[in-house]
Each structure stands twice: as structure tokens, then as C-alpha cells.
Coordinates of C-alpha atoms in Angstrom, one line a residue:
Chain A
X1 CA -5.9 16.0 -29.8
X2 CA -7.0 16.8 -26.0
X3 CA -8.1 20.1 -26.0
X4 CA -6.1 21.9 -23.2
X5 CA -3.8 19.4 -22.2
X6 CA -2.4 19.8 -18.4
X7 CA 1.4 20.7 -18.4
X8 CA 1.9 17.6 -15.9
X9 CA 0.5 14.6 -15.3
X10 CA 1.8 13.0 -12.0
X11 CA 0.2 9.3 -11.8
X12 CA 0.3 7.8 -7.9
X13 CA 0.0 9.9 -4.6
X14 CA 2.2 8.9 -2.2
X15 CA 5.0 10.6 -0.7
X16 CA 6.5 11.5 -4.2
X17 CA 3.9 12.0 -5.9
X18 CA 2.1 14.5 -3.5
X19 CA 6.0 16.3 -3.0
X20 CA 5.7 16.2 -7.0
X21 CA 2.9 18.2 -7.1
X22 CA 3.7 20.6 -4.7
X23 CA 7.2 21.3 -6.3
X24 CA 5.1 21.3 -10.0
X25 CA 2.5 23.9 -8.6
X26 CA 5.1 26.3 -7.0
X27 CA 6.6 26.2 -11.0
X28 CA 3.0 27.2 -11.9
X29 CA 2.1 23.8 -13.8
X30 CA -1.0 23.4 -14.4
X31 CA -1.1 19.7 -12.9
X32 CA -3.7 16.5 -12.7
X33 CA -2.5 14.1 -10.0
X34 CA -4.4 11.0 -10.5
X35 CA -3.9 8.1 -8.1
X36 CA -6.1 4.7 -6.7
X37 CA -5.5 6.4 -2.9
X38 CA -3.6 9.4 -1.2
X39 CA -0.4 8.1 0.6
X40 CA 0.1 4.5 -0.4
X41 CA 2.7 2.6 1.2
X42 CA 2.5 4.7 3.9
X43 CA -1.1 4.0 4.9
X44 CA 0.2 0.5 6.0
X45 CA 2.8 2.2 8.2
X46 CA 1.7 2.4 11.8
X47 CA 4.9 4.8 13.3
X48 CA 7.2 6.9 11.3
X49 CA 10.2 7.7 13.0
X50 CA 12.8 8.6 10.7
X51 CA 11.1 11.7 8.4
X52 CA 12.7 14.7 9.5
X53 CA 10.8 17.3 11.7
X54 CA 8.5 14.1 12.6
X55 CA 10.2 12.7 15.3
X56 CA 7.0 10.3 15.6
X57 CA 4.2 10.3 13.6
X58 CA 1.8 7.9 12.2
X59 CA 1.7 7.0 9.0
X60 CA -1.5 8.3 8.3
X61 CA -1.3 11.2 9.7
X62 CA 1.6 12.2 7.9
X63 CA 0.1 11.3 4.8
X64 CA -2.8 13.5 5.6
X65 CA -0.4 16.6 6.8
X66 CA 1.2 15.7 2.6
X67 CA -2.4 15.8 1.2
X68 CA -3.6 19.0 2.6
X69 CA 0.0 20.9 1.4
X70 CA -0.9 19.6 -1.9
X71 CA -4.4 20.5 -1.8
X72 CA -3.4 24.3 -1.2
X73 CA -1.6 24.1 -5.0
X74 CA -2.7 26.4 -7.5
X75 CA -3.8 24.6 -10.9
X76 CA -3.9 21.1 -9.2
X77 CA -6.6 18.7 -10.0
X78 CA -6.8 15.5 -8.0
X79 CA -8.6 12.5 -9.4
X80 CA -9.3 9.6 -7.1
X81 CA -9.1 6.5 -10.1
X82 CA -6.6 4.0 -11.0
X83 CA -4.6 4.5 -14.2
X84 CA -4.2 1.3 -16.7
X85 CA -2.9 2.8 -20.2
X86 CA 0.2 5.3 -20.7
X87 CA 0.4 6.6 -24.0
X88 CA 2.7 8.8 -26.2
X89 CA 0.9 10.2 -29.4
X90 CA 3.5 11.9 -31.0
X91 CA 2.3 14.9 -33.5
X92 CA 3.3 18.1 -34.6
X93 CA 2.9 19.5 -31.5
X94 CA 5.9 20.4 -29.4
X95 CA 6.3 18.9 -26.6
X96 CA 4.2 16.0 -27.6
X97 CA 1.1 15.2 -25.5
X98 CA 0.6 11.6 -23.1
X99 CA -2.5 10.3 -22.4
X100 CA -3.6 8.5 -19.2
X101 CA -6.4 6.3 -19.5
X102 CA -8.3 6.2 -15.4
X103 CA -10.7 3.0 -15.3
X104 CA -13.5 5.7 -14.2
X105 CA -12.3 9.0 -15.3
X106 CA -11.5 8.0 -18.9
X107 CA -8.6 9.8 -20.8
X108 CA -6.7 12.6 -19.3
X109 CA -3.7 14.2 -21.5
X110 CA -0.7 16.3 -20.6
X111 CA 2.6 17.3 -22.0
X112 CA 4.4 15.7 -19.7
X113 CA 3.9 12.9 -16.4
X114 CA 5.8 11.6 -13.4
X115 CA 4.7 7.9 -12.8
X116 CA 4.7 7.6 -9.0
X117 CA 2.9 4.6 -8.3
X118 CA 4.8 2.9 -5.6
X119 CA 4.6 -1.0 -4.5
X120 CA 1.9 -3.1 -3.2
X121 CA 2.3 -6.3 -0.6
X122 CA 3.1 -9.4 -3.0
X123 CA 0.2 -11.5 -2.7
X124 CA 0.8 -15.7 -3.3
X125 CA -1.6 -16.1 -5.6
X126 CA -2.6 -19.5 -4.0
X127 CA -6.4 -20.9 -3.8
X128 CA -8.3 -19.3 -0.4
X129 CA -6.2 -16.4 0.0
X130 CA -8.6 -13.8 -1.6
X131 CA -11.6 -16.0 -0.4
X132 CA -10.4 -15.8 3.5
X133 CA -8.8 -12.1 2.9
X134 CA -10.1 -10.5 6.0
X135 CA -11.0 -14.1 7.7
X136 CA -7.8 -15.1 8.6
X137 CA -5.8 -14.1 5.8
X138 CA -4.0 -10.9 6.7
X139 CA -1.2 -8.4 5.2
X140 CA -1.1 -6.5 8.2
X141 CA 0.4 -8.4 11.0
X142 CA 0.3 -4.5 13.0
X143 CA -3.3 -4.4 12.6
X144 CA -5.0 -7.8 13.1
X145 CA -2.2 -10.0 15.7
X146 CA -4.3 -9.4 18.3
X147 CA -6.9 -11.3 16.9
X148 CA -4.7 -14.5 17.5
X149 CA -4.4 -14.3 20.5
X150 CA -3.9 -18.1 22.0
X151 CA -4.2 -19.3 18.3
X152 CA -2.3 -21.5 16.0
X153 CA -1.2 -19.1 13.4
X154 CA 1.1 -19.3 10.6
X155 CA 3.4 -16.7 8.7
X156 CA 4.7 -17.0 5.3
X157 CA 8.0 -14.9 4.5
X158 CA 11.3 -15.5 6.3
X159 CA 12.3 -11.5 5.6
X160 CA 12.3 -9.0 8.2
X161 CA 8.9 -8.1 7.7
X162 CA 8.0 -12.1 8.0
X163 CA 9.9 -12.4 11.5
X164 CA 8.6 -8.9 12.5
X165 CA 5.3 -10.3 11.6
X166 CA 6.4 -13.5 13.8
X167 CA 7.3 -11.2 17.2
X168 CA 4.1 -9.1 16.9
X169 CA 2.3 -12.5 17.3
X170 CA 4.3 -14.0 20.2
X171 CA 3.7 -10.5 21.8
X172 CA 0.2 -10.8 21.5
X173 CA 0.2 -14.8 23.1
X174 CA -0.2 -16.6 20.3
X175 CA -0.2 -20.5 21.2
X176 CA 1.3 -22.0 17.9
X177 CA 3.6 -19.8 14.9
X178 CA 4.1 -21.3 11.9
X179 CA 6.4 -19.8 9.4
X180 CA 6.9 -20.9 6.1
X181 CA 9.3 -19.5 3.7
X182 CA 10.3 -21.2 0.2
X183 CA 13.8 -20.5 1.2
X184 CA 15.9 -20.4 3.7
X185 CA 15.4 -17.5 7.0
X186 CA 17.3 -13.9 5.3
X187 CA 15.9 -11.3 7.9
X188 CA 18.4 -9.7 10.0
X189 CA 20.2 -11.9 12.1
X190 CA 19.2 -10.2 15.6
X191 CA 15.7 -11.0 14.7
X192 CA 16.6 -14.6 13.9
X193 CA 17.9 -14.9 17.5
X194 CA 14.9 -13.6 19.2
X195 CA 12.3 -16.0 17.2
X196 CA 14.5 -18.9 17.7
X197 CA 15.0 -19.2 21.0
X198 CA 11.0 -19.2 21.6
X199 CA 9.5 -22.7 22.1
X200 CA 6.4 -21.7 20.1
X201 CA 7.8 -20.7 16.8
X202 CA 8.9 -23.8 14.3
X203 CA 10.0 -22.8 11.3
X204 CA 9.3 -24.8 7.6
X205 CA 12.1 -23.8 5.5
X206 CA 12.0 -24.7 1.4
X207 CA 8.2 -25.1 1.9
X208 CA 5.8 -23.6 -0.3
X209 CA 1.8 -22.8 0.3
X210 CA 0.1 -24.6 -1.6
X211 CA -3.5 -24.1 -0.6
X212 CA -5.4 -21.7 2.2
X213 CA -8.5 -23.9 3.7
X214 CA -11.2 -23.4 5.5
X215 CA -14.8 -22.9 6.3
X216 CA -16.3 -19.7 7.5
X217 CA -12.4 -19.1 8.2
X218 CA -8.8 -20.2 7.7
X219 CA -8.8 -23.6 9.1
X220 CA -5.3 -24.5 8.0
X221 CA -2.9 -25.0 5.1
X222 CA -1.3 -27.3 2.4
X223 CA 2.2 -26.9 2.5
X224 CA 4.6 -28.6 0.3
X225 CA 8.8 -29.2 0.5
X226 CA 11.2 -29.2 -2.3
X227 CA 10.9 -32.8 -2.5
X228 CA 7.1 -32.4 -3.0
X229 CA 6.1 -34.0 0.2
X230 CA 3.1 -32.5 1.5
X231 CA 1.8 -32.0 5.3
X232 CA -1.4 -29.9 6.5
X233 CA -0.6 -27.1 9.2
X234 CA -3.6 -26.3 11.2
X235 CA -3.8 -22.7 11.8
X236 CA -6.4 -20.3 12.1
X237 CA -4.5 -17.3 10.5
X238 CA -1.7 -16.8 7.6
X239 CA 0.0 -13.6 7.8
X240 CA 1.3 -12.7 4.2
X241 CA 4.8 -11.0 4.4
X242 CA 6.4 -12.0 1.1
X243 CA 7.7 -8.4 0.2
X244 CA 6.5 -5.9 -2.3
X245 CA 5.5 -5.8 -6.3
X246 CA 5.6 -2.3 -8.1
X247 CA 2.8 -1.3 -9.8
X248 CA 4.2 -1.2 -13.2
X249 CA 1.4 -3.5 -15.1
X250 CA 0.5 -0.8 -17.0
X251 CA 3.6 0.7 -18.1
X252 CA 4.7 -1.4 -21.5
X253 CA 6.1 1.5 -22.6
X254 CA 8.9 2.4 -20.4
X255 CA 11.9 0.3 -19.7
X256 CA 12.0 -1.9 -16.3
X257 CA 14.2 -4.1 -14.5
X258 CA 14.2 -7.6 -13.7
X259 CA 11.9 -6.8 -10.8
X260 CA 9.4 -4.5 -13.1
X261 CA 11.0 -1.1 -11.0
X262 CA 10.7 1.7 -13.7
X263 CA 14.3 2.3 -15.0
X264 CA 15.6 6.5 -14.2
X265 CA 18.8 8.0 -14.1
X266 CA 19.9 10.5 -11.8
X267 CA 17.7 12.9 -13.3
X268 CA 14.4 10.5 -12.7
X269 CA 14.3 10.6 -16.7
X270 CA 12.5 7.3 -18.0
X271 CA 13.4 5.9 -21.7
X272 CA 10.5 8.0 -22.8
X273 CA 11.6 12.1 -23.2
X274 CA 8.7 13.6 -21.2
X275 CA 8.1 10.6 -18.6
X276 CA 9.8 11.1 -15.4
X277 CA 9.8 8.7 -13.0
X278 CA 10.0 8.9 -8.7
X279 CA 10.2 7.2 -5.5
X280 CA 9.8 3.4 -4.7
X281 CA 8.1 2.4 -8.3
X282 CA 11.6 3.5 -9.4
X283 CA 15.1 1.3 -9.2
X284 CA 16.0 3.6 -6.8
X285 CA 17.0 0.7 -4.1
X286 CA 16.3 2.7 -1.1
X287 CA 13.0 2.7 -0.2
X288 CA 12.4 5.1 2.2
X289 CA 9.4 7.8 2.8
X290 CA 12.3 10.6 2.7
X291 CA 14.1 9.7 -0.3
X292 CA 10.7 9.1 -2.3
X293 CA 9.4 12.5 -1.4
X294 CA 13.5 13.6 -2.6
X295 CA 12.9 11.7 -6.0
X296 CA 9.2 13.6 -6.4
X297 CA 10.6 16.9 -5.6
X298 CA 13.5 16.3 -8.4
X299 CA 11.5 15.2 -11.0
X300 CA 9.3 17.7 -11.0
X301 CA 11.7 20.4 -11.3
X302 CA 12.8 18.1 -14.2
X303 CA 9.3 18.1 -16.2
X304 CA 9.1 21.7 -15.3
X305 CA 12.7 22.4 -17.1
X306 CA 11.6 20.0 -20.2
X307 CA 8.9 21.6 -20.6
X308 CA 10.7 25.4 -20.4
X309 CA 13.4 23.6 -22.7
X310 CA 10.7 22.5 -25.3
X311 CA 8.2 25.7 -25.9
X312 CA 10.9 28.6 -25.5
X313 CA 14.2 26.5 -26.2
X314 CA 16.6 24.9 -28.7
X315 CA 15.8 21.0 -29.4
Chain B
X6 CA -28.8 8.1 11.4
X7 CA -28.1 4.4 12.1
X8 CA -25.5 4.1 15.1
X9 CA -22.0 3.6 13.6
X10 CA -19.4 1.7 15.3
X11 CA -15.6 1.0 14.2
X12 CA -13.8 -2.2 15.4
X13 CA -10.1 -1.2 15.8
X14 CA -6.7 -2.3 17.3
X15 CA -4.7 0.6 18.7
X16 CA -1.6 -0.3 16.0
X17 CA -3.6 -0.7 13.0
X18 CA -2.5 2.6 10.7
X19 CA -5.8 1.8 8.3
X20 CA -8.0 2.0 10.9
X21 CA -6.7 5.6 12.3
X22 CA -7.0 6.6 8.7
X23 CA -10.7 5.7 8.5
X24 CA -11.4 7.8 12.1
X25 CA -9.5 10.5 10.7
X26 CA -12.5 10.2 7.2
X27 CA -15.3 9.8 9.9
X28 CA -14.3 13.0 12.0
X29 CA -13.8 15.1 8.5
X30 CA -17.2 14.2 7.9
X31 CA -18.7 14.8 10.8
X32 CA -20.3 11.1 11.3
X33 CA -20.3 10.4 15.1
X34 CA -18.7 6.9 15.6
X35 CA -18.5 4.2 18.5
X36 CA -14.9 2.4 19.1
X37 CA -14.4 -0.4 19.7
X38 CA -10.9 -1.5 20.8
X39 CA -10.7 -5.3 19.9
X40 CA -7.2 -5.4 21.4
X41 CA -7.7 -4.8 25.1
X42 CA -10.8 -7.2 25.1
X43 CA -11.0 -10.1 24.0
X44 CA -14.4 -10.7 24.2
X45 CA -15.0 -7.8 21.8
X46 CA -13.1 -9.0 19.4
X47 CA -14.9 -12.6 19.3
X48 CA -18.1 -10.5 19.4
X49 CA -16.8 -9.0 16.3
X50 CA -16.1 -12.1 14.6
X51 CA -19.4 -13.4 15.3
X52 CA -21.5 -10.4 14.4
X53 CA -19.4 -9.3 11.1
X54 CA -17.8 -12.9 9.9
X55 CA -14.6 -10.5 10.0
X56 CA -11.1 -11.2 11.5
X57 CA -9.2 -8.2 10.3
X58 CA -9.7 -4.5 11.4
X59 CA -11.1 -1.7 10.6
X60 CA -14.2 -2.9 10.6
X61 CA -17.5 -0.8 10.3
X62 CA -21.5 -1.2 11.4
X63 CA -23.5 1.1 10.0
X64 CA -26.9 -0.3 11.9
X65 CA -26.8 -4.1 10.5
X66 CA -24.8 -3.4 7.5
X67 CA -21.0 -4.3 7.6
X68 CA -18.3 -2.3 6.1
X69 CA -14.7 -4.3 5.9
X70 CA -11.8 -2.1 5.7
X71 CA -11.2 1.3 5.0
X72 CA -13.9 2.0 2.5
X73 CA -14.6 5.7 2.6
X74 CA -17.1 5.2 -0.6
X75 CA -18.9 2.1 1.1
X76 CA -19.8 4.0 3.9
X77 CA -20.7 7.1 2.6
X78 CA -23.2 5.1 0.2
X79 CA -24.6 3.3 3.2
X80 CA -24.8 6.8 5.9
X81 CA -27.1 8.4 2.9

């Protein structure tokens, strides 16, 4: 049963992961942090402006200030892999050992683990959109709007993010913006205004997308009402800005909510004794760079106190 | 070493994390700044069947996105 198991296993590197591991390091764990990327989230985030001490920064670049603090830790491993298996194997050893399975890295096994794994931009899951990703299909309305300049170009997502996505196009002079949302508009209201009193904007509410098409490129797309009447929008772009999943696929094991957020208390304590749980993956409902690097720091004074509790302790 | 060159727009936060990999590196890059010219990005579109940044040339070969493995594999 892994030889040497690490004291902590923190899965995901965002903000509270990497604050994880800096808090678990100072405690002198002896900890694997094992995530698909450094930073997450927060990659996709051109401007911070509301971590403290940051009046400005972008997102990267705070990421990478988070990545080398963590690096200095003592007894911190960092593999670059994504995790697919959690696993308790409960034996006569006290506290009982988890094991990680990495797609590339294989098993990894520790006495305890903070999932930190965050949220990823819901995709539609609709024919073309991984076929044009990067041809017209786009999650990042900050970093590819300028493309579309004097283009048709549609948005699907009547959030904030979806009528953000909608002003960073007029901004750029788009000549056509679509937006499709199965529902009705639920961004904030001052946005509303601003997207509705400009000419080029119409907006398809209760429309689904049904199908992205093109040639080389987007050309255009199916769309469909609640009364299953179909019409074809032709568009050269589709800006995808349908919120966020967490990255929970992997996680059988622990109990979730109806949106698949890991379920913590105040503590960040999971069903499992020995999982801990932090930041956005979490049903934590603020979802903030600030409070996720909070939630890391907490739970890994948490795993660090189980862990005390369990080798020198009464339970 | 074939002449690199990175398509970016000036609010794209993936593409200032792949210029951040580059310069820790030590891999001399071009920019190019699709935003302010127009014409460079519709170059870019031609050349790399790409109409999302960051976007890399390594000689003829085309990197999409931030793929730090991709074009380390492709520099050696």
C-alpha cells in the first residue's frame, strides 16, 4: 500500500489550490499538488481588480506571482497531469491512505487531499462547435472580438458574461450581433439597457442552437424556438458564454449538489473524513479569486489538524 | 532556430500567459498585434486557418493556443 504516501494531496492549481499548498508547506506537509494547468479560471481573466494589494493585475500574471510562492515550498511536488479516479482504501493504517490516479503520472497516494479543481466554460455540446473551435467558435470574447470586426456574429448566453460578450463586440464594430439564449435576457439590468438601445444587436429569446455550420469556418447557425420552428442565422462567429461546469466528473465518491459543486461545511470538510474541499469546485456560491484562495488556506490548516488529530490524538 | 512569431490581441489573458512561457525560456518571438491591424489579422487567418488568438509560427508549422508542450516539441 504506496510506499511513502505524501501527507497531502491537493488536486487543481488555481487560486486555492496553490494558497493550499503554501499554507500545507508552512505546516511542513510533505505535499503533491497535481493539476491539468497552474491558475485555472484565472488564466481566462484579462484584469483583476478586486485581489487585495493588486489594485490591477492581470490574470496571468497573478497567477504566475501564486506559482512561484508555491514553488519556494519545502516538500512540494508539482505534477502537471489531470486527475480521473479518487479513491479511499481503507486499511489498518491510521489515517487511511487516498489514491489519485493522473491519466500520465499514474497513481499517487496520500493521507489526506484537498480537491481544488475549479470550473470550466460550459460548452453546448452541439455539432461544429469543437470542429470550428478556434475558427469561429470562441469562449473568449476578450481575446478574439477583434477578429469580427464588421462581421455578422452571434452570442449564445443572455447572462452577464453573454451581454459583456455582446459590448466587447459592438466595441470592436461588429456589423451584425446575434444573441441567442434558451431563456429569457437575466444579466444585470444596466447591461440590458446599453445592448438594447443599439440598432445592431437583435436578440432571439427561447431559441436553442441547434447546429454550428460551415466550411473552412463558421458560416452560420441552426437555431430553433420553443415551438420548434427553425431559421438559419448567418454569422461568421459564435461566442459561447453559457456559464461554468465544475470539474467534478471524477469525484463519485463525494457528495455534490444539484449543480455537481462538491458539498463542504464551514470547515471545507467533504462527506469523506480526510477529503477537504476549496474554492469554486465547492458550493461555496461566491466565486471569487479572494475567497477561493480563503477556502484553500482554511482547508489546509484543516488536513493539517486531521492529520495531527489522527497519528498523535484520540479518535 | 526557425523565426517564431505570436499572433495576439492586447486583451487576450492566454496569450500574455504564453509571452510570459516564451521569455522564461529564452525563445526570441515576433508579435504580432491582430487588433490594431486589420490586415494582420486576415493575414493570419489566411496563413494559419485560425480565428482565435494566441496563435504561434514556429517557421511553417502552426501552434493554436497556449500550448507550452507543442512548442517546445516543435523549437527542438
Amino acid at each position: 500500500m504506496g510506499n511513502n504516501p505524501y501527507d497531502l494531496i491537493i488536486v487543481g492549481a488555481g487560486p486555492a489550490g496553490m494558497t493550499a499548498a503554501v499554507y500545507a508547506g508552512r505546516k511542513g506537509l510533505k505535499t503533491l499538488v497535481i493539476s491539468k494547468d497552474t491558475g485555472g479560471q484565472v488564466n481566462w481573466t484579462t484584469l483583476v481588480e478586486n485581489y487585495m494589494g493588486f489594485e490591477q493585475i492581470q490574470g496571468p500574471e497573478l497567477i504566475e506571482r501564486f506559482n512561484r510562492q508555491m514553488q519556494e515550498g519545502e516538500d512540494l511536488t508539482y505534477k502537471e497531469d489531470e486527475v480521473d479516479r479518487l479513491e479511499v482504501k481503507e486499511d489498518l493504517e491510521s489515517p487511511k491512505v487516498f489514491t489519485v490516479n493522473g491519466r500520465n503520472t499514474g497513481l499517487h497516494h496520500g493521507r489526506s487531499v484537498i480537491i481544488a479543481t475549479g470550473k470550466r466554460p460550459r460548452m453546448l455540446g452541439v455539432p461544429g462547435e469543437t470542429e470550428f473551435r478556434g475558427k469561429g467558435v470562441s469562449y473568449c470574447s476578450t481575446c478574439d472580438a477583434p477578429f469580427f470586426r464588421e462581421a455578422s456574429v452571434a452570442v449564445a448566453g443572455g447572462g452577464n458574461s453573454g451581454v459583456q460578450a455582446v459590448l466587447d463586440l459592438l466595441a470592436v464594430n461588429a456589423k451584425k450581433v446575434e444573441l441567442v439564449t434558451d431563456q429569457d435576457l437575466t444579466a444585470d439590468q444596466v447591461l440590458i439597457d446599453r445592448i438594447l438601445e443599439d440598432k445592431r444587436v437583435e436578440i432571439h429569446r427561447h431559441h436553442h442552437i441547434e447546429e454550428i455550420i460551415g466550411d473552412r469556418m463558421v458560416q452560420g447557425l441552426k437555431v430553433v424556438n420553443r415551438h420548434g420552428e427553425t431559421k438559419d442565422l448567418p454569422v461568421e462567429g459564435l461566442f459561447i458564454e453559457i456559464g461554468l461546469e465544475p470539474n467534478t466528473e471524477f469525484l463519485d465518491i463525494l457528495e455534490k449538489n444539484e449543480r455537481r459543486e462538491v458539498i463542504v461545511d464551514c470547515q471545507c470538510r467533504t462527506n469523506i473524513e480526510g477529503v477537504f474541499a476549496a474554492g469554486d469546485v465547492t458550493i461555496i456560491p461566491e466565486k471569487q479569486i479572494i475567497i477561493a484562495a480563503g477556502e484553500g488556506a482554511k482547508a489546509a490548516i484543516r488536513a493539517w489538524e486531521y492529520l495531527m488529530k489522527k497519528r498523535f490524538g484520540a479518535e | 532556430m526557425a523565426e517564431v512569431t505570436v499572433y495576439t490581441t492586447p486583451t487576450c489573458p492566454w496569450c500574455q500567459k504564453l509571452k510570459t512561457f516564451l521569455n522564461d525560456q529564452g525563445i526570441p518571438f515576433n508579435e504580432v498585434n491582430v487588433a490594431e491591424d486589420p490586415e494582420q489579422a486576415r493575414e493570419m487567418m489566411s496563413k494559419t486557418g485560425q480565428r482565435g488568438v494566441p496563435v504561434t509560427t514556429i517557421g511553417d508549422q502552426v501552434v493554436v493556443g497556449y500550448d507550452p508542450e507543442g512548442i517546445k516539441e516543435l523549437i527542438q
